[in-house]
Amino acid sequence: MNWWARVWRGAKLEQQLDHELRFHLDAHEADLIARGVAPAEARRQAQLALGLSERVKEQCRDARGTRWVDDLLVDVRYAFRTFRRLPGFATIAVLVLALGIGATTVMFTVVNSVLLRPLAYPEPERLVTLLGSISTVGEVWGASYPDFVDIQRQSRTVTMAAWRYAGGTISAPGDPEYVDARQVSAGLFTVLGLPLAHGRVFSPEEDRPGAAPVAIISYRLWQQRFGGGSIAGQRLAFDGISYGVVGVAPAGFSLDGDADVITPLGQTTEPRMRNRFARFLRVTARLAPGVALGEVQSELALIARRLAEQFPASNAGRSVVARPLQREIVGDVGSALWLLLGAVSLVLLIACVNVASLMLARAISRDRELATRVALGASRARVVRQCLTESAILGLAGGVVGVLLAIASVQPFVAFWPGVLPRAGEIHLDWRVLLAAFGVSLVSGLVFGLAPALRVPMDGVEGVLRGARTVARNSRRLHSAFVVTELALALVLLVSAGMLVRTLLSLQSLDAGLNIRNVLTTRFAVSPGVLGSPEQIQAAWQDILDRARHVPGVQFAALTDIVPMRGGVNTLPYSITPAVPPPSVAPVALASSATSDYLKVMGIPLVAGRFIDDHDRLGGEPVVVIDENLALHAFGRRDVVDQQLWVPAIGPAPNRIIGVVGHVRHWGLAQDDGSRVRDQMYYPLAQVPRSLLRTWASFMSMVMRTSVSPNDVVAPLRRDLRGIANDQVMYGVRTMEQLASESLARQRFLAQLFAIFGAVALLLACVGLYGVLAYLTGQRAREFGVRMALGATAGDVMRLVLSQSAALIVIGVSIGIGGAWVAARLLVRSVEGMRAAEPLTVAGMTGVLVATALLASAIPARRAGRADAVRALRQE
Amino acid sequence: MARNVKSDLPQGTLDLLILKIVALGPVHGYAIAQRLQQASRDVVQVPQGSLYPALHRLENRGLLAADWKASDTGRDAKFYRLTSKGRSALEEEAADWRRLSDAVAAVLRLSEAGAK
């Protein structure tokens, strides 16, 4: 019979053991009687020979090796009986723990799914992204198409693919709709290792200019527009071109965001596909079998060196490095996630300490019960085990409720995440999270159960039983330690929350450099029918501007390719001399192309000269408007009108500076100060070369200043902009106020969550303080009575209790300030725009904590002051 | 009982004795106790109380197996029998024991010879 069978069939084994021993006794007795011993004496002798049959049974049970299971079952049953007698205690303990474990589980689920779990590709650890590396700047994304082709041809250690964001209007089949798209080189799906849901990937022949237009569509598009049927011979009208549908991407396919239409990159005929300066491609690669990352790095460096020698103008000083794809996809979200996980862990710790002090208070009131057990022969280990069983059950119950809470709140949490949480679609509880939650529940059970269990009385048992000993000195110290811990942890969270809120307030009050009130911004796609001709594109833009200006409520309207505080950048190297330094050392500026009313719409102050007007056209003198930062940076002064600026990416001829304007916090209120590129320039949209207009058309935006609430003009605008063919689409509509607010979304989100955590921590700490003081003063009621009988006033007794709690608060606060200092440094390092901890914040939060803690101690103090001297003495 | 001098069993030998007795054929606990008593000519003191824990231990280790069968008196009793694992354990332990006792005896003879 194996061990499990022995556990399960314990009752039957007991019965058999009883039978066996009874048979032995009866047989022995019969033998003795047969030998002439008197029956009563025979019975006695048989019993004597065998020994105490209960002891024999015990030893036989020990031989089974299942003893601890039986003990455990007894303990568990006993624990449940105890909890049933104290439902309030058990409920509070389980709820407090569930809160802590639930919050921690949610955060760990997100951290696990986003940061820890490998990407959902075969052999994800062999996927890398290729980045440019410039010694003075660091790593920068982006590769030019010629560079990509050269590296791809020369590399033996990786297979690679390039891709870029795109977007456009689907006009058939179905209603016109603007969708996100990607242009990818032929090998992309092979590199990722993803099989298509249907159809085939692009062939190398299709990845060339002049090949027949083909597209892979998303699973969603296939379902919605093609009914999930056969794709053979199906066609898709996308941005005015009819594509043959050759494949369907797997459901949930994401290439740094969802994409509905995927087309071959090599078919693009834009001039910048041949320009080594234009680094607009992302490159994803897979390590060849058996190749280590180190070999890849050295080969890439070698190829980059060769390219730099061959094309010094564009490639000098530039290397290429491979970085794990996962890190690239997850981006900077990691620090915020770890920060939140750390914060909820603190909350969990406070919850554990809270329950521990509850348990301890209860354990002290159980001293008699435990002493009785010890007196009856229970070993210390046995009693400790019983106490730990109880707390483990509480911990596990808290864990079960907590995991249920977590399951219910993971998706809402992800939905509340500001902006796009990378890999959001992959977030779910898995066995790792469950295992961690189980472990955390057990460990927290042990943590808060150990202290009460270890103070199980062994010596002086009779003293406890006689009621002579009351609160042991060491348990009072333990209680104080719990309270101090809770207060300290709560202060850490409160100061962090205070810092975040303070930072948020000061960031919100920052001047964005433009007037964000009453500005509407929208992306739009012109009719796909005009995309073939630059003249028609320009006409369509003019038409859209005119239509917008006639919408009631719109004062000014302008077109631009880049809107402040919204995604999308175009950074160009510039120089104030004709000899442009190599790109690795040239200063760069954020370059926006705009139409004449842009400054009026945005409310950007004009410092000197004039802004772009309608006379600045293609063929005329190239002009540029710069911001104060660029002026100061490049010339050391503000008034630089009529100076010249060389921007190779715009053209070889110098651009005359016609005006200087104020700096705009383009990168967001929080991010701008720390951003790498802070110089800004504006050039006329009308001077963008015709060959580029088709590219520009894919990311043009319109901005409008309104005399009414910007949201009121959205509906009429959308209607008027649809155009003659009814196929011009407005999308991504945002007011400037929204964009400014969204640029602080991460900070606001963290501030809100930390405020919640801080409040919960404060509440738990004060409940803990209250409980401990109430308990301790209750234990000292007799002493207080005696003191008052000897002439102490109620005020004296209250002062006594309050000074006791004040001592705890002072120690807790001092430790807490130390912890807060560490937390503050972590915050400053991981949150953009974070201000260092100000003394005012720390003082304010400490004040909140101290005031609340004193309030919590006032109640037990008052109760102590009302102690009845006569009754106390009578008890004595 | 001729002599009142009884020796305690050396550590570990109870298992060996039990295995040997059970090896002679299926037998219940009381009969094992009797046979131990008779075979050791009352020299060895086997507390009956420690017999059953030993039996159960051997059973749980898989050296013995047990069946409930009718005994001579017609009552159901737990009959132990040797498993194949038990048989090899018996052979091993018996060999060990013989080696040990031979060695002890040899040493004892040596000291007597030396004294002469």
XYZ file of N, CA and C in Angstrom, chain A residues 647-777:
393
model
N 19.910 73.194 -44.502
C 19.240 71.958 -44.064
C 19.272 70.990 -45.240
N 20.267 70.092 -45.298
C 20.446 69.252 -46.488
C 19.201 68.445 -46.849
N 18.426 68.039 -45.841
C 17.272 67.196 -46.143
C 16.195 67.971 -46.896
N 16.164 69.329 -46.719
C 15.164 70.115 -47.447
C 15.692 70.456 -48.835
N 16.952 70.790 -48.940
C 17.522 71.105 -50.241
C 18.927 71.619 -50.076
N 19.697 71.660 -51.168
C 21.091 72.115 -51.057
C 21.199 73.620 -50.833
N 20.213 74.394 -51.300
C 20.310 75.847 -51.195
C 20.085 76.276 -49.749
N 20.705 77.407 -49.331
C 20.479 77.889 -47.971
C 19.052 78.400 -47.809
N 18.516 78.275 -46.596
C 17.189 78.805 -46.296
C 17.367 80.117 -45.559
N 16.647 81.149 -46.005
C 16.745 82.419 -45.298
C 15.824 82.370 -44.079
N 16.369 82.766 -42.936
C 15.550 82.818 -41.724
C 14.704 84.077 -41.798
N 13.361 83.897 -41.858
C 12.497 85.068 -41.989
C 11.864 85.440 -40.654
N 11.952 84.568 -39.664
C 11.341 84.931 -38.387
C 11.820 84.031 -37.267
N 11.650 84.530 -36.049
C 11.973 83.741 -34.860
C 10.709 83.694 -34.014
N 10.353 82.493 -33.546
C 9.134 82.338 -32.740
C 9.499 81.684 -31.410
N 8.502 81.666 -30.499
C 8.715 81.065 -29.176
C 8.875 79.559 -29.268
N 9.494 78.974 -28.229
C 9.682 77.522 -28.176
C 8.375 76.856 -27.745
N 8.067 75.748 -28.388
C 6.857 75.002 -28.058
C 7.266 73.701 -27.362
N 6.567 73.354 -26.293
C 6.866 72.086 -25.615
C 6.317 70.931 -26.444
N 7.002 70.658 -27.524
C 6.515 69.683 -28.489
C 6.429 68.285 -27.911
N 7.392 67.916 -27.081
C 7.478 66.525 -26.616
C 6.553 66.240 -25.446
N 5.760 67.240 -25.072
C 4.858 67.040 -23.933
C 5.319 67.898 -22.777
N 4.369 68.251 -21.909
C 4.698 69.166 -20.820
C 5.814 68.611 -19.952
N 5.754 67.302 -19.677
C 6.746 66.729 -18.766
C 8.040 66.411 -19.492
N 7.921 65.949 -20.725
C 9.069 65.356 -21.390
C 9.993 66.375 -22.051
N 9.455 67.558 -22.386
C 10.202 68.454 -23.260
C 11.559 68.868 -22.688
N 11.587 69.183 -21.376
C 12.833 69.676 -20.785
C 13.972 68.673 -20.939
N 13.619 67.376 -20.858
C 14.686 66.376 -20.896
C 14.902 65.786 -22.268
N 14.239 66.302 -23.290
C 14.326 65.644 -24.597
C 15.636 65.986 -25.297
N 16.001 65.137 -26.222
C 17.283 65.283 -26.896
C 17.241 66.422 -27.904
N 16.127 66.505 -28.641
C 16.022 67.531 -29.686
C 15.117 68.643 -29.190
N 15.678 69.837 -28.973
C 14.849 70.918 -28.460
C 14.822 72.108 -29.412
N 15.628 72.065 -30.465
C 15.573 73.132 -31.460
C 14.399 72.856 -32.406
N 13.756 73.928 -32.861
C 12.605 73.738 -33.735
C 12.683 74.670 -34.940
N 12.195 74.185 -36.089
C 12.106 75.053 -37.270
C 10.823 74.748 -38.037
N 10.338 75.773 -38.729
C 9.133 75.632 -39.540
C 9.479 76.048 -40.957
N 9.020 75.288 -41.942
C 9.241 75.703 -43.324
C 7.926 75.578 -44.081
N 7.786 76.319 -45.201
C 6.475 76.366 -45.878
C 6.106 75.014 -46.483
N 4.888 74.607 -46.228
C 4.387 73.386 -46.860
C 4.446 73.554 -48.378
N 4.251 74.801 -48.815
C 4.234 75.057 -50.255
C 5.604 74.840 -50.880
N 6.673 74.772 -50.068
C 8.004 74.574 -50.638
C 8.475 73.123 -50.560
N 7.592 72.233 -50.130
C 7.952 70.811 -50.127
C 7.983 70.322 -51.577
N 9.068 69.670 -52.014
C 9.152 69.215 -53.404
C 7.955 68.352 -53.800
N 7.562 68.503 -55.079
C 6.383 67.768 -55.548
C 6.503 66.264 -55.368
N 7.722 65.769 -55.543
C 7.892 64.313 -55.500
C 7.567 63.756 -54.109
N 7.602 64.642 -53.092
C 7.356 64.147 -51.742
C 5.896 64.263 -51.324
N 5.080 64.918 -52.162
C 3.735 65.255 -51.705
C 2.901 64.025 -51.374
N 3.115 62.960 -52.140
C 2.335 61.766 -51.875
C 2.633 61.229 -50.470
N 3.927 61.269 -50.097
C 4.305 60.855 -48.747
C 3.675 61.773 -47.717
N 3.785 63.108 -47.969
C 3.203 64.069 -47.031
C 1.712 63.799 -46.844
N 1.045 63.421 -47.946
C -0.406 63.226 -47.885
C -0.778 62.162 -46.868
N 0.159 61.241 -46.599
C -0.199 60.143 -45.697
C -0.138 60.577 -44.238
N 0.456 61.737 -43.942
C 0.444 62.127 -42.532
C 0.080 63.593 -42.287
N -0.666 64.202 -43.216
C -1.042 65.605 -43.003
C -2.086 65.735 -41.899
N -1.979 66.862 -41.201
C -2.967 67.188 -40.178
C -3.456 68.601 -40.416
N -4.643 68.880 -39.886
C -5.147 70.245 -39.945
C -5.350 70.725 -38.514
N -5.002 71.981 -38.265
C -5.246 72.566 -36.943
C -6.117 73.799 -37.125
N -7.017 74.014 -36.187
C -7.962 75.133 -36.308
C -8.119 75.843 -34.986
N -8.184 77.175 -35.026
C -8.572 77.929 -33.831
C -10.046 78.251 -33.963
N -10.781 77.999 -32.895
C -12.227 78.169 -32.974
C -12.670 79.271 -32.032
N -13.810 79.882 -32.363
C -14.373 80.891 -31.470
C -15.363 80.242 -30.504
N -15.758 79.000 -30.823
C -16.664 78.255 -29.933
C -15.875 77.071 -29.375
N -16.534 76.236 -28.589
C -15.837 75.061 -28.075
C -15.394 74.184 -29.247
N -14.131 73.781 -29.282
C -13.622 73.055 -30.461
C -14.446 71.810 -30.792
N -15.003 71.181 -29.785
C -15.758 69.958 -30.051
C -17.030 70.228 -30.845
N -17.523 71.496 -30.786
C -18.757 71.795 -31.492
C -18.574 71.837 -33.000
N -17.345 72.021 -33.458
C -17.175 72.131 -34.913
C -16.840 70.778 -35.546
N -16.645 69.736 -34.719
C -16.194 68.459 -35.268
C -17.211 67.882 -36.246
N -18.502 67.854 -35.833
C -19.514 67.216 -36.684
C -19.668 67.932 -38.033
N -19.880 69.279 -38.036
C -19.991 69.953 -39.343
C -18.725 69.816 -40.187
N -17.559 69.843 -39.502
C -16.294 69.726 -40.213
C -16.213 68.371 -40.918
N -16.556 67.324 -40.166
C -16.482 65.970 -40.721
C -17.369 65.855 -41.958
N -18.543 66.500 -41.889
C -19.484 66.427 -43.006
C -18.937 67.186 -44.215
N -18.444 68.411 -43.958
C -18.000 69.258 -45.072
C -16.726 68.745 -45.735
N -15.943 67.965 -44.990
C -14.642 67.557 -45.521
C -14.708 66.290 -46.366
N -15.872 65.664 -46.437
C -15.928 64.369 -47.106
C -15.617 64.465 -48.599
N -15.807 65.660 -49.177
C -15.387 65.863 -50.565
C -16.405 65.387 -51.580
N -16.074 65.639 -52.823
C -17.004 65.340 -53.916
C -17.262 63.846 -53.998
N -16.171 63.072 -53.848
C -16.317 61.626 -53.981
C -16.763 60.987 -52.663
N -17.009 61.836 -51.649
C -17.473 61.320 -50.368
C -16.482 60.322 -49.759
N -15.178 60.492 -50.045
C -14.240 59.485 -49.533
C -13.043 60.116 -48.819
N -13.205 61.374 -48.351
C -12.135 61.970 -47.551
C -12.478 61.807 -46.082
N -11.517 61.261 -45.325
C -11.827 60.854 -43.954
C -11.026 61.675 -42.960
N -11.721 62.110 -41.904
C -11.058 62.756 -40.779
C -10.864 61.716 -39.693
N -9.686 61.690 -39.074
C -9.508 60.727 -37.980
C -8.520 61.299 -36.974
N -8.466 60.688 -35.817
C -7.542 61.170 -34.782
C -7.843 62.593 -34.367
N -9.133 62.912 -34.128
C -9.507 64.274 -33.745
C -9.179 64.505 -32.271
N -8.450 65.576 -31.987
C -8.082 65.889 -30.600
C -8.068 67.402 -30.441
N -8.483 67.873 -29.279
C -8.251 69.287 -28.999
C -6.838 69.408 -28.447
N -6.281 70.593 -28.558
C -4.932 70.816 -28.048
C -4.907 70.598 -26.536
N -6.009 70.939 -25.869
C -6.073 70.724 -24.418
C -5.978 69.238 -24.096
N -6.651 68.431 -24.919
C -6.566 66.980 -24.708
C -5.135 66.498 -24.886
N -4.477 66.963 -25.939
C -3.110 66.508 -26.193
C -2.191 66.899 -25.038
N -2.383 68.154 -24.538
C -1.542 68.595 -23.424
C -1.793 67.717 -22.206
N -3.057 67.417 -21.986
C -3.406 66.599 -20.829
C -2.896 65.165 -21.009
N -3.024 64.648 -22.252
C -2.554 63.284 -22.504
C -1.041 63.179 -22.349
N -0.341 64.292 -22.596
C 1.120 64.215 -22.469
C 1.519 64.019 -21.016
N 0.566 64.263 -20.087
C 0.851 64.031 -18.668
C 0.130 62.797 -18.151
N -0.430 62.011 -19.093
C -1.300 60.911 -18.670
C -0.566 59.938 -17.755
N 0.679 59.593 -18.111
C 1.433 58.624 -17.310
C 1.614 59.150 -15.884
N 2.017 60.441 -15.787
C 2.236 61.034 -14.473
C 0.929 61.095 -13.683
N -0.160 61.454 -14.383
C -1.435 61.564 -13.695
C -1.877 60.189 -13.189
N -1.713 59.196 -14.049
C -2.114 57.830 -13.689
C -1.349 57.368 -12.449
N -0.029 57.568 -12.471
C 0.783 57.165 -11.323
C 0.362 57.931 -10.073
N 0.117 59.245 -10.243
C -0.264 60.050 -9.083
C -1.566 59.534 -8.490
N -2.536 59.212 -9.379
C -3.818 58.719 -8.877
C -3.649 57.399 -8.134
N -2.919 56.463 -8.745
C -2.754 55.157 -8.104
C -2.002 55.287 -6.784
N -0.941 56.092 -6.798
C -0.184 56.246 -5.553
C -1.038 56.922 -4.488
N -1.898 57.859 -4.909
C -2.773 58.498 -3.930
C -3.675 57.444 -3.300
N -4.194 56.534 -4.133
C -5.046 55.457 -3.590
C -4.237 54.572 -2.648
N -3.046 54.161 -3.111
C -2.212 53.297 -2.265
C -1.886 53.998 -0.947
N -1.528 55.283 -1.053
C -1.175 56.031 0.151
C -2.346 56.093 1.117
N -3.551 56.322 0.566
C -4.728 56.412 1.429
C -4.998 55.067 2.100
N -4.907 53.991 1.315
C -5.137 52.651 1.888
C -4.102 52.369 2.973
N -2.830 52.729 2.682
C -1.769 52.477 3.652
C -2.022 53.269 4.926
N -2.436 54.530 4.757
C -2.711 55.375 5.921
C -3.825 54.760 6.757
N -4.873 54.334 6.056
C -6.012 53.739 6.756
C -5.575 52.494 7.523
N -4.868 51.593 6.835
C -4.443 50.343 7.468
C -3.525 50.624 8.653
N -2.591 51.559 8.468
C -1.637 51.839 9.535
C -2.365 52.394 10.755
N -3.342 53.281 10.503
C -4.038 53.868 11.641
C -4.956 52.862 12.313
N -5.587 51.992 11.516
C -6.390 50.926 12.116
C -5.487 50.039 12.961
N -4.292 49.747 12.434
C -3.347 48.918 13.188
C -2.941 49.604 14.477
N -2.625 50.898 14.386
C -2.215 51.650 15.574
C -3.348 51.661 16.598
N -4.548 51.923 16.092
C -5.703 51.958 16.977
C -5.869 50.607 17.674
N -5.822 49.547 16.898
C -6.027 48.209 17.464
C -4.998 47.905 18.541
N -3.742 48.191 18.241
C -2.683 47.867 19.191
C -2.830 48.688 20.468
N -3.106 49.997 20.300
C -3.247 50.842 21.489
C -4.455 50.420 22.308
N -5.560 50.159 21.607
C -6.768 49.745 22.315
C -6.477 48.488 23.110
N -5.734 47.576 22.486
C -5.430 46.330 23.159
C -4.512 46.558 24.352
N -3.449 47.340 24.121
C -2.473 47.550 25.201
C -3.097 48.311 26.368
N -3.892 49.351 26.060
C -4.499 50.098 27.159
C -5.520 49.227 27.874
